Amino acid sequence: MTVSTLPGHPFIAYQDGALCVEQVRLSDLAQTHGTPLFVYSKAAMLSALAAYQRGFAGRQAQICYAMKANSSLAVLQVFAQAGCGFDIVSAGELARVLAAGGDPAKVIFSGVGKTRAEMQQALQVGIGCFNVESTAELDVLSQVATAMGRTAPVSLRVNPNVDPKTHPYISTGLKGNKFGVAHEDTVRIYQHAASLPGLKVVGIDCHIGSQITEVTPYLDAMDRVLDLVTEIEAAGVPIHHIDFGGGLGINYNGDTPPEADALWAQLLAKLDARGFGDRQLMIEPGRSLVGNAGVCLSEVLYLKPGEQKNFCIIDAAMNDLPRPAMYQAFHHITPLQVREGAGTLYDVVGPICESGDWIGRERTLNVQPGDVLAVLSAGAYCMSMSSNYNTRGRAAEVLVDGAQVHLIRQRESVFDTFQLEHLVG
Ligand code: LLP
């Protein structure tokens, strides 16, 4: 058997010319489950997690999977069973963690706009920590906790003002964006937090952005955060854990982010050198755990030659794969079955009525209508950001585990998309 692996995708390979995830042929999955179809490799997720676990071996560290990247229940179950906690940003995500068997004590609740009802639900089930982003939120959380006779464990998200050198929409640690509290206000706000009756200060948190492919922004952010820990503790507020957020990038198109264990070797060296090596550590990785574990299968509907461009129209669209339309993001697109002969240059587009509905531009493909394509790196921020725009039901999802195939989400029917609506009268 000839096997050719795809760079950055160790569990996705052509085996005798047919694209496979682990031991399963993707064309069989497309035939059985239809398209568009998301397919995830369990081994790829666990291998990405293992890189972090190696990096933290011998340390007190909790990996909290940032489930916004992919919140499908079976994906959460894989990480819960592997010992992960979860970084959540809504009560909806909390409900998913519980439904998937996750441990609420290992949940941290991030986000700038938590409602009182969300705070109550999180306190009720005893989450591990609230990552608070403003003084106003501290005050409300203290009131909510006091009224319930509880104490809310809190950490403040600080804004280290470090440029993560990524797309502006996914850069979060610079002055001028809505996240975190300003570096210079941090000590004062910690003192305020420590004075409130319903709160117990347990940690400090930062997250500088997403799809980060360099080590330097992390090292810089760590320096800034450790400076603050020193100042906050000097002001009399002990900091139990330090949460360095998520953000590590993946290889979409020749990107070369460090491996998680290599990144953490450097970060831990700094932590040790500065005397903080014995602290409880937390991280919130999302994309790097699931991004390259998933592909989206889509059938070629039509080939449409044009005066300036040729279009390859497929049955997946911006409602399934929103990243190209939102961030001009690049995803590799490759056919499930390789055909002999030269390819043609196409823009690969979906059926949605917007010019922004493109999945890949200027791709050379040798395909015919009826062929199925795999859109790579589709494990993160695709299904979790999908919508019903143009009244398109959401795609189905499959988890592959060796030779086993689990349908983890059935295809949404058109009826499902409007069953909560009412006609008037
Ligand atoms: N922690 C916090 C507080 C976050 O806001 C995020 C992501 C993460 C952790 C996880 O970051 P990751 O390890 O996945 O980079 N939709 C965009 C990405 C948005 C990221 C939002 N926050 C995309 O498709 O590129």
CSV table of C-alpha atoms and ligand atoms in Angstrom, one decimal:
chain,number,residue,atom,x,y,z
A,1,MET,CA,0.0,0.0,0.0
A,2,THR,CA,1.3,3.5,-0.8
A,3,VAL,CA,0.7,6.0,1.9
A,4,SER,CA,1.2,9.7,1.5
A,5,THR,CA,0.6,11.9,4.5
A,6,LEU,CA,-0.5,15.5,4.4
A,7,PRO,CA,1.9,18.0,6.2
A,8,GLY,CA,0.5,18.9,9.6
A,9,HIS,CA,-2.1,16.2,9.4
A,10,PRO,CA,-0.6,13.0,10.8
A,11,PHE,CA,-3.8,11.1,10.9
A,12,ILE,CA,-5.1,12.1,7.5
A,13,ALA,CA,-3.4,10.4,4.5
A,14,TYR,CA,-3.9,9.1,1.0
A,15,GLN,CA,-3.8,5.3,1.1
A,16,ASP,CA,-3.5,3.8,-2.4
A,17,GLY,CA,-4.8,7.1,-3.8
A,18,ALA,CA,-7.9,7.3,-1.5
A,19,LEU,CA,-8.0,9.9,1.3
A,20,CYS,CA,-8.4,8.3,4.7
A,21,VAL,CA,-8.8,9.5,8.3
A,22,GLU,CA,-7.1,7.0,10.5
A,23,GLN,CA,-8.3,3.7,9.0
A,24,VAL,CA,-11.4,4.9,7.4
A,25,ARG,CA,-11.9,5.9,3.7
A,26,LEU,CA,-13.5,9.3,3.5
A,27,SER,CA,-15.4,8.4,0.3
A,28,ASP,CA,-17.2,5.6,2.3
A,29,LEU,CA,-18.2,8.2,4.9
A,30,ALA,CA,-19.5,10.6,2.2
A,31,GLN,CA,-21.5,7.8,0.7
A,32,THR,CA,-23.0,6.7,4.0
A,33,HIS,CA,-23.6,10.0,5.6
A,34,GLY,CA,-23.9,12.5,2.7
A,35,THR,CA,-22.2,15.9,2.4
A,36,PRO,CA,-21.4,18.4,3.7
A,37,LEU,CA,-19.9,16.2,6.4
A,38,PHE,CA,-17.4,17.0,9.2
A,39,VAL,CA,-15.1,14.1,10.0
A,40,TYR,CA,-12.8,14.2,13.1
A,41,SER,CA,-10.0,12.0,14.1
A,42,LYS,CA,-10.0,11.0,17.8
A,43,ALA,CA,-6.3,10.0,17.6
A,44,ALA,CA,-5.4,13.5,16.2
A,45,MET,CA,-7.2,15.2,19.1
A,46,LEU,CA,-5.5,13.0,21.7
A,47,SER,CA,-2.1,13.4,20.0
A,48,ALA,CA,-2.5,17.2,20.1
A,49,LEU,CA,-3.4,17.0,23.7
A,50,ALA,CA,-0.5,14.7,24.5
A,51,ALA,CA,1.9,17.4,23.3
A,52,TYR,CA,0.6,19.7,26.0
A,53,GLN,CA,0.6,16.9,28.6
A,54,ARG,CA,4.3,16.2,27.8
A,55,GLY,CA,5.0,19.9,28.1
A,56,PHE,CA,3.5,20.0,31.6
A,57,ALA,CA,4.8,16.7,32.8
A,58,GLY,CA,5.7,17.0,36.5
A,59,ARG,CA,4.0,20.3,36.9
A,60,GLN,CA,0.7,21.3,38.6
A,61,ALA,CA,-1.2,22.2,35.4
A,62,GLN,CA,-4.8,22.1,34.3
A,63,ILE,CA,-5.5,22.1,30.6
A,64,CYS,CA,-8.9,23.7,30.0
A,65,TYR,CA,-10.0,23.0,26.4
A,66,ALA,CA,-11.5,26.3,25.0
A,67,MET,CA,-14.6,24.6,23.7
A,68,LYS,CA,-15.7,27.5,21.5
A,69,ALA,CA,-13.4,26.0,19.0
A,70,ASN,CA,-15.6,22.9,18.7
A,71,SER,CA,-18.3,22.3,21.2
A,72,SER,CA,-19.9,19.1,19.8
A,73,LEU,CA,-20.7,16.8,22.7
A,74,ALA,CA,-18.6,13.9,21.6
A,75,VAL,CA,-15.6,16.1,21.1
A,76,LEU,CA,-16.0,17.4,24.7
A,77,GLN,CA,-16.4,13.8,25.9
A,78,VAL,CA,-13.0,12.9,24.4
A,79,PHE,CA,-11.3,15.7,26.2
A,80,ALA,CA,-13.3,15.2,29.5
A,81,GLN,CA,-12.3,11.5,29.5
A,82,ALA,CA,-8.7,12.5,28.9
A,83,GLY,CA,-8.8,14.6,32.1
A,84,CYS,CA,-9.3,18.1,30.6
A,85,GLY,CA,-11.2,20.9,32.1
A,86,PHE,CA,-13.0,23.4,29.9
A,87,ASP,CA,-12.8,27.1,29.2
A,88,ILE,CA,-16.4,28.3,28.6
A,89,VAL,CA,-18.0,31.6,27.6
A,90,SER,CA,-21.7,31.0,28.1
A,91,ALA,CA,-24.2,29.1,30.2
A,92,GLY,CA,-24.9,27.2,27.0
A,93,GLU,CA,-21.3,26.0,26.9
A,94,LEU,CA,-21.6,25.0,30.6
A,95,ALA,CA,-24.7,22.9,29.8
A,96,ARG,CA,-22.7,21.2,27.1
A,97,VAL,CA,-19.8,20.4,29.5
A,98,LEU,CA,-22.3,18.8,31.9
A,99,ALA,CA,-24.1,16.9,29.2
A,100,ALA,CA,-20.7,15.5,28.0
A,101,GLY,CA,-19.7,14.4,31.5
A,102,GLY,CA,-17.2,17.1,32.2
A,103,ASP,CA,-16.2,18.1,35.7
A,104,PRO,CA,-17.7,21.5,36.7
A,105,ALA,CA,-14.8,22.0,39.2
A,106,LYS,CA,-12.4,22.1,36.2
A,107,VAL,CA,-14.4,24.8,34.4
A,108,ILE,CA,-13.3,28.3,34.0
A,109,PHE,CA,-15.7,30.9,32.7
A,110,SER,CA,-14.3,33.6,30.4
A,111,GLY,CA,-16.0,36.4,28.5
A,112,VAL,CA,-16.7,40.1,28.9
A,113,GLY,CA,-20.5,39.9,29.1
A,114,LYS,CA,-21.6,37.2,31.6
A,115,THR,CA,-25.2,37.7,32.7
A,116,ARG,CA,-26.5,37.4,36.3
A,117,ALA,CA,-28.4,34.2,35.3
A,118,GLU,CA,-25.2,32.7,33.8
A,119,MET,CA,-23.3,33.6,37.0
A,120,GLN,CA,-26.0,31.9,39.1
A,121,GLN,CA,-25.9,28.7,37.0
A,122,ALA,CA,-22.1,28.5,37.2
A,123,LEU,CA,-22.1,29.1,41.0
A,124,GLN,CA,-24.8,26.5,41.4
A,125,VAL,CA,-22.7,23.7,39.8
A,126,GLY,CA,-19.5,24.9,41.5
A,127,ILE,CA,-17.2,25.9,38.6
A,128,GLY,CA,-13.5,26.3,39.3
A,129,CYS,CA,-13.0,30.0,38.4
A,130,PHE,CA,-14.6,33.0,36.9
A,131,ASN,CA,-12.2,34.9,34.6
A,132,VAL,CA,-13.5,38.4,35.3
A,133,GLU,CA,-12.9,41.2,32.7
A,134,SER,CA,-14.1,44.5,34.5
A,135,THR,CA,-14.7,46.1,37.8
A,136,ALA,CA,-18.4,46.3,37.0
A,137,GLU,CA,-18.5,42.5,36.5
A,138,LEU,CA,-16.7,42.0,39.8
A,139,ASP,CA,-19.4,44.0,41.6
A,140,VAL,CA,-22.2,42.1,40.0
A,141,LEU,CA,-20.6,38.7,40.6
A,142,SER,CA,-20.1,39.5,44.3
A,143,GLN,CA,-23.8,40.5,44.6
A,144,VAL,CA,-25.0,37.4,42.9
A,145,ALA,CA,-22.7,35.1,44.9
A,146,THR,CA,-23.6,36.8,48.2
A,147,ALA,CA,-27.4,36.5,47.5
A,148,MET,CA,-26.8,32.7,46.9
A,149,GLY,CA,-24.8,32.4,50.1
A,150,ARG,CA,-21.8,31.4,48.0
A,151,THR,CA,-18.3,32.6,47.3
A,152,ALA,CA,-17.2,33.0,43.7
A,153,PRO,CA,-13.6,32.0,42.9
A,154,VAL,CA,-12.2,34.7,40.6
A,155,SER,CA,-9.2,35.6,38.5
A,156,LEU,CA,-8.9,38.8,36.6
A,157,ARG,CA,-8.1,38.8,32.9
A,158,VAL,CA,-5.3,41.2,32.4
A,159,ASN,CA,-4.5,42.8,29.2
A,160,PRO,CA,-0.7,42.5,28.7
A,161,ASN,CA,-0.7,44.9,25.7
A,162,VAL,CA,1.3,42.4,23.6
A,163,ASP,CA,1.0,42.1,19.8
A,164,PRO,CA,0.3,38.4,19.0
A,165,LYS,CA,1.0,39.2,15.3
A,166,THR,CA,-2.1,37.5,14.0
A,167,HIS,CA,-5.3,38.7,12.2
A,168,PRO,CA,-6.8,41.8,14.0
A,169,TYR,CA,-10.1,40.1,14.5
A,170,ILE,CA,-8.5,37.4,16.6
A,171,SER,CA,-6.0,39.5,18.4
A,172,THR,CA,-7.2,40.2,21.9
A,173,GLY,CA,-4.4,41.4,24.2
A,174,LEU,CA,-3.7,44.8,22.8
A,175,LYS,CA,-4.9,48.1,24.3
A,176,GLY,CA,-8.0,49.2,22.5
A,177,ASN,CA,-9.8,46.0,22.3
A,178,LYS,CA,-12.6,45.0,24.6
A,179,PHE,CA,-10.9,42.3,26.6
A,180,GLY,CA,-9.3,42.3,30.0
A,181,VAL,CA,-8.4,45.0,32.4
A,182,ALA,CA,-5.5,47.5,31.7
A,183,HIS,CA,-2.1,46.6,33.0
A,184,GLU,CA,-1.8,49.8,35.0
A,185,ASP,CA,-5.2,49.4,36.7
A,186,THR,CA,-4.7,45.8,37.7
A,187,VAL,CA,-3.4,46.1,41.2
A,188,ARG,CA,-6.1,48.5,42.2
A,189,ILE,CA,-8.8,46.2,40.8
A,190,TYR,CA,-7.3,43.2,42.6
A,191,GLN,CA,-7.5,45.1,45.9
A,192,HIS,CA,-11.1,45.9,45.1
A,193,ALA,CA,-11.9,42.2,44.3
A,194,ALA,CA,-10.3,41.1,47.5
A,195,SER,CA,-12.5,43.5,49.5
A,196,LEU,CA,-15.8,42.3,48.0
A,197,PRO,CA,-17.8,39.9,50.3
A,198,GLY,CA,-18.9,37.3,47.6
A,199,LEU,CA,-15.5,36.8,46.0
A,200,LYS,CA,-12.3,34.8,46.6
A,201,VAL,CA,-9.3,35.8,44.5
A,202,VAL,CA,-7.7,32.6,43.2
A,203,GLY,CA,-5.7,33.6,40.1
A,204,ILE,CA,-4.7,35.7,37.2
A,205,ASP,CA,-5.5,35.2,33.6
A,206,CYS,CA,-4.4,36.5,30.2
A,207,HIS,CA,-5.2,35.5,26.6
A,208,ILE,CA,-3.5,37.6,23.9
A,209,GLY,CA,-5.0,36.2,20.7
A,210,SER,CA,-5.5,33.2,18.4
A,211,GLN,CA,-3.6,31.5,15.6
A,212,ILE,CA,-0.3,32.6,17.2
A,213,THR,CA,2.7,31.1,15.4
A,214,GLU,CA,5.6,32.7,17.3
A,215,VAL,CA,7.0,32.1,20.7
A,216,THR,CA,8.0,35.7,21.5
A,217,PRO,CA,4.5,37.2,22.1
A,218,TYR,CA,3.9,34.4,24.7
A,219,LEU,CA,7.2,35.1,26.4
A,220,ASP,CA,6.5,38.8,26.5
A,221,ALA,CA,3.0,38.3,27.9
A,222,MET,CA,4.4,35.9,30.5
A,223,ASP,CA,6.8,38.6,31.6
A,224,ARG,CA,4.1,41.2,31.9
A,225,VAL,CA,1.8,38.8,33.8
A,226,LEU,CA,4.6,37.8,36.2
A,227,ASP,CA,5.4,41.4,36.9
A,228,LEU,CA,1.8,41.9,37.9
A,229,VAL,CA,1.7,38.8,40.1
A,230,THR,CA,4.7,40.3,42.0
A,231,GLU,CA,2.9,43.6,42.4
A,232,ILE,CA,-0.4,42.2,43.3
A,233,GLU,CA,1.1,39.9,46.0
A,234,ALA,CA,3.1,42.8,47.4
A,235,ALA,CA,-0.2,44.6,47.8
A,236,GLY,CA,-1.4,41.8,49.9
A,237,VAL,CA,-3.5,39.7,47.5
A,238,PRO,CA,-2.1,36.1,47.1
A,239,ILE,CA,-2.4,34.6,43.6
A,240,HIS,CA,-2.8,30.8,43.6
A,241,HIS,CA,-2.9,30.0,39.9
A,242,ILE,CA,-1.6,31.6,36.7
A,243,ASP,CA,-3.7,31.1,33.5
A,244,PHE,CA,-1.8,31.8,30.3
A,245,GLY,CA,-4.8,31.5,28.0
A,246,GLY,CA,-4.8,29.7,24.6
A,247,GLY,CA,-4.0,30.9,21.1
A,248,LEU,CA,-1.3,28.5,19.8
A,249,GLY,CA,-1.7,28.3,16.0
A,250,ILE,CA,-1.9,25.4,13.6
A,251,ASN,CA,-0.5,24.7,10.2
A,252,TYR,CA,-3.2,25.9,7.7
A,253,ASN,CA,-0.9,26.8,4.8
A,254,GLY,CA,2.7,26.2,5.6
A,255,ASP,CA,2.4,28.0,9.0
A,256,THR,CA,5.1,26.9,11.4
A,257,PRO,CA,3.8,27.3,15.0
A,258,PRO,CA,5.9,25.7,17.7
A,259,GLU,CA,4.7,22.3,19.0
A,260,ALA,CA,2.9,22.7,22.3
A,261,ASP,CA,5.7,20.9,24.3
A,262,ALA,CA,8.4,23.0,22.7
A,263,LEU,CA,6.5,26.2,23.4
A,264,TRP,CA,6.0,25.2,27.0
A,265,ALA,CA,9.6,24.2,27.5
A,266,GLN,CA,10.6,27.8,26.8
A,267,LEU,CA,7.8,29.3,28.8
A,268,LEU,CA,8.4,27.0,31.8
A,269,ALA,CA,12.1,27.9,31.7
A,270,LYS,CA,11.2,31.5,32.1
A,271,LEU,CA,8.7,30.7,34.8
A,272,ASP,CA,11.4,28.8,36.7
A,273,ALA,CA,14.0,31.5,36.1
A,274,ARG,CA,11.7,34.0,37.6
A,275,GLY,CA,10.8,31.8,40.6
A,276,PHE,CA,7.2,31.0,39.7
A,277,GLY,CA,7.8,27.4,38.7
A,278,ASP,CA,5.9,25.9,41.6
A,279,ARG,CA,2.6,27.7,40.8
A,280,GLN,CA,-0.6,26.0,39.7
A,281,LEU,CA,-0.8,26.7,35.9
A,282,MET,CA,-3.8,26.8,33.7
A,283,ILE,CA,-4.1,27.1,29.9
A,284,GLU,CA,-7.0,27.4,27.6
A,285,PRO,CA,-6.1,26.0,24.2
A,286,GLY,CA,-8.8,25.6,21.6
A,287,ARG,CA,-7.7,25.5,17.9
A,288,SER,CA,-4.4,23.6,18.5
A,289,LEU,CA,-6.3,20.7,20.1
A,290,VAL,CA,-8.9,20.2,17.3
A,291,GLY,CA,-8.1,22.3,14.2
A,292,ASN,CA,-6.1,19.8,12.3
A,293,ALA,CA,-8.1,16.8,13.6
A,294,GLY,CA,-11.1,17.7,11.3
A,295,VAL,CA,-12.0,17.9,7.7
A,296,CYS,CA,-15.2,18.9,5.9
A,297,LEU,CA,-16.3,16.8,3.0
A,298,SER,CA,-18.2,18.5,0.2
A,299,GLU,CA,-19.4,17.3,-3.2
A,300,VAL,CA,-18.7,19.2,-6.4
A,301,LEU,CA,-22.1,20.2,-7.8
A,302,TYR,CA,-21.1,22.2,-10.9
A,303,LEU,CA,-18.0,23.4,-12.8
A,304,LYS,CA,-18.7,26.8,-14.2
A,305,PRO,CA,-16.1,28.2,-16.6
A,306,GLY,CA,-16.1,32.0,-16.6
A,307,GLU,CA,-14.6,34.8,-18.6
A,308,GLN,CA,-12.2,35.8,-15.9
A,309,LYS,CA,-12.4,32.9,-13.5
A,310,ASN,CA,-13.6,29.3,-13.3
A,311,PHE,CA,-15.8,28.3,-10.5
A,312,CYS,CA,-16.0,25.0,-8.7
A,313,ILE,CA,-19.4,25.1,-7.0
A,314,ILE,CA,-19.6,22.8,-4.0
A,315,ASP,CA,-22.4,21.8,-1.6
A,316,ALA,CA,-20.6,23.3,1.5
A,317,ALA,CA,-20.9,27.1,2.0
A,318,MET,CA,-20.0,29.9,4.3
A,319,ASN,CA,-22.7,28.8,6.7
A,320,ASP,CA,-20.7,25.6,7.2
A,321,LEU,CA,-17.2,27.0,6.8
A,322,PRO,CA,-17.3,30.7,7.8
A,323,ARG,CA,-13.6,31.3,8.2
A,324,PRO,CA,-12.7,32.3,4.6
A,325,ALA,CA,-15.6,34.8,4.4
A,326,MET,CA,-14.9,36.2,7.9
A,327,TYR,CA,-11.1,36.3,8.0
A,328,GLN,CA,-10.0,35.6,4.4
A,329,ALA,CA,-8.7,32.4,6.0
A,330,PHE,CA,-6.9,29.7,4.0
A,331,HIS,CA,-8.0,26.1,4.1
A,332,HIS,CA,-6.4,23.5,1.9
A,333,ILE,CA,-8.8,21.7,-0.4
A,334,THR,CA,-8.0,18.3,-1.8
A,335,PRO,CA,-10.0,15.7,-3.6
A,336,LEU,CA,-10.8,12.3,-1.9
A,337,GLN,CA,-9.8,10.4,-5.0
A,338,VAL,CA,-6.8,11.6,-7.1
A,339,ARG,CA,-7.5,11.7,-10.9
A,340,GLU,CA,-4.8,11.4,-13.5
A,341,GLY,CA,-4.0,14.6,-15.5
A,342,ALA,CA,-3.5,18.3,-15.1
A,343,GLY,CA,-5.9,20.4,-13.1
A,344,THR,CA,-7.7,23.6,-13.8
A,345,LEU,CA,-7.6,26.8,-11.8
A,346,TYR,CA,-10.8,27.4,-9.9
A,347,ASP,CA,-12.4,29.6,-7.2
A,348,VAL,CA,-14.1,27.1,-4.9
A,349,VAL,CA,-17.4,28.6,-3.9
A,350,GLY,CA,-20.6,27.6,-2.1
A,351,PRO,CA,-24.3,27.9,-3.1
A,352,ILE,CA,-25.1,30.9,-0.8
A,353,CYS,CA,-26.2,34.1,-2.5
A,354,GLU,CA,-23.2,36.3,-1.5
A,355,SER,CA,-20.0,36.9,-3.3
A,356,GLY,CA,-18.3,36.4,0.1
A,357,ASP,CA,-19.3,32.8,0.0
A,358,TRP,CA,-16.0,31.4,-1.1
A,359,ILE,CA,-14.1,28.5,0.4
A,360,GLY,CA,-10.8,28.7,-1.5
A,361,ARG,CA,-9.5,31.0,-4.2
A,362,GLU,CA,-7.3,30.1,-7.2
A,363,ARG,CA,-7.0,26.4,-6.5
A,364,THR,CA,-5.8,24.0,-9.1
A,365,LEU,CA,-8.1,21.0,-9.0
A,366,ASN,CA,-8.7,18.0,-11.3
A,367,VAL,CA,-12.3,17.3,-10.5
A,368,GLN,CA,-15.7,16.5,-12.1
A,369,PRO,CA,-19.2,17.0,-10.7
A,370,GLY,CA,-20.0,14.3,-8.2
A,371,ASP,CA,-16.4,14.2,-6.9
A,372,VAL,CA,-16.0,14.8,-3.2
A,373,LEU,CA,-13.5,17.3,-1.8
A,374,ALA,CA,-12.0,17.5,1.6
A,375,VAL,CA,-11.6,21.0,3.2
A,376,LEU,CA,-8.7,20.5,5.6
A,377,SER,CA,-8.1,22.1,9.0
A,378,ALA,CA,-11.8,22.2,9.6
A,379,GLY,CA,-11.9,20.9,13.2
A,380,ALA,CA,-11.8,24.3,14.9
A,381,TYR,CA,-14.2,27.3,14.5
A,382,CYS,CA,-16.2,25.7,11.7
A,383,MET,CA,-19.0,23.7,13.0
A,384,SER,CA,-19.1,25.8,16.2
A,385,MET,CA,-19.5,28.9,14.1
A,386,SER,CA,-21.9,27.4,11.5
A,387,SER,CA,-25.3,28.9,10.9
A,388,ASN,CA,-28.6,28.3,9.1
A,389,TYR,CA,-28.1,31.2,6.6
A,390,ASN,CA,-30.1,30.6,3.4
A,391,THR,CA,-32.1,28.0,5.5
A,392,ARG,CA,-29.4,25.4,5.1
A,393,GLY,CA,-29.5,22.7,7.8
A,394,ARG,CA,-26.2,22.2,9.6
A,395,ALA,CA,-23.9,19.5,8.4
A,396,ALA,CA,-23.6,16.0,10.1
A,397,GLU,CA,-20.5,15.1,12.1
A,398,VAL,CA,-18.6,11.9,12.4
A,399,LEU,CA,-15.8,10.9,14.8
A,400,VAL,CA,-13.4,8.3,13.6
A,401,ASP,CA,-11.5,6.1,16.2
A,402,GLY,CA,-9.2,3.7,14.4
A,403,ALA,CA,-11.5,1.7,12.1
A,404,GLN,CA,-14.6,2.7,14.1
A,405,VAL,CA,-17.0,5.3,12.9
A,406,HIS,CA,-19.4,7.2,15.2
A,407,LEU,CA,-22.1,9.5,13.9
A,408,ILE,CA,-21.9,12.2,16.6
A,409,ARG,CA,-24.3,14.7,15.1
A,410,GLN,CA,-27.0,13.9,12.6
A,411,ARG,CA,-27.7,16.2,9.7
A,412,GLU,CA,-30.1,19.0,10.6
A,413,SER,CA,-33.3,18.8,8.6
A,414,VAL,CA,-34.9,21.8,7.0
A,415,PHE,CA,-37.8,21.3,9.4
A,416,ASP,CA,-35.4,21.5,12.3
A,417,THR,CA,-34.3,24.9,11.1
A,418,PHE,CA,-37.8,26.5,11.5
A,419,GLN,CA,-39.5,24.4,14.1
A,420,LEU,CA,-39.3,27.1,16.8
A,421,GLU,CA,-41.0,29.7,14.5
A,422,HIS,CA,-44.7,30.6,14.5
A,423,LEU,CA,-47.0,32.0,11.9
A,424,VAL,CA,-49.1,35.0,13.1
A,425,GLY,CA,-52.8,34.4,13.9
B,1,LLP,N1,-9.3,31.7,25.8
B,1,LLP,C1,-10.0,32.8,25.5
B,1,LLP,C2,-10.4,33.7,26.6
B,1,LLP,C3,-10.4,33.0,24.2
B,1,LLP,O1,-11.0,34.1,23.9
B,1,LLP,C4,-10.0,32.0,23.2
B,1,LLP,C5,-10.4,32.2,21.8
B,1,LLP,C6,-9.3,30.9,23.6
B,1,LLP,C7,-9.0,30.7,24.9
B,1,LLP,C8,-8.9,29.8,22.6
B,1,LLP,O2,-8.0,30.3,21.6
B,1,LLP,P1,-7.4,29.3,20.6
B,1,LLP,O3,-6.4,28.4,21.4
B,1,LLP,O4,-8.4,28.5,19.9
B,1,LLP,O5,-6.6,30.2,19.7
B,1,LLP,N2,-13.1,32.3,15.3
B,1,LLP,C9,-11.7,32.6,15.2
B,1,LLP,C10,-10.9,32.4,16.5
B,1,LLP,C11,-11.6,33.2,17.6
B,1,LLP,C12,-10.8,32.9,18.9
B,1,LLP,C13,-11.6,33.5,20.1
B,1,LLP,N3,-11.0,33.3,21.4
B,1,LLP,C14,-11.1,31.8,14.0
B,1,LLP,O6,-11.8,31.1,13.4
B,1,LLP,O7,-9.9,32.0,13.7
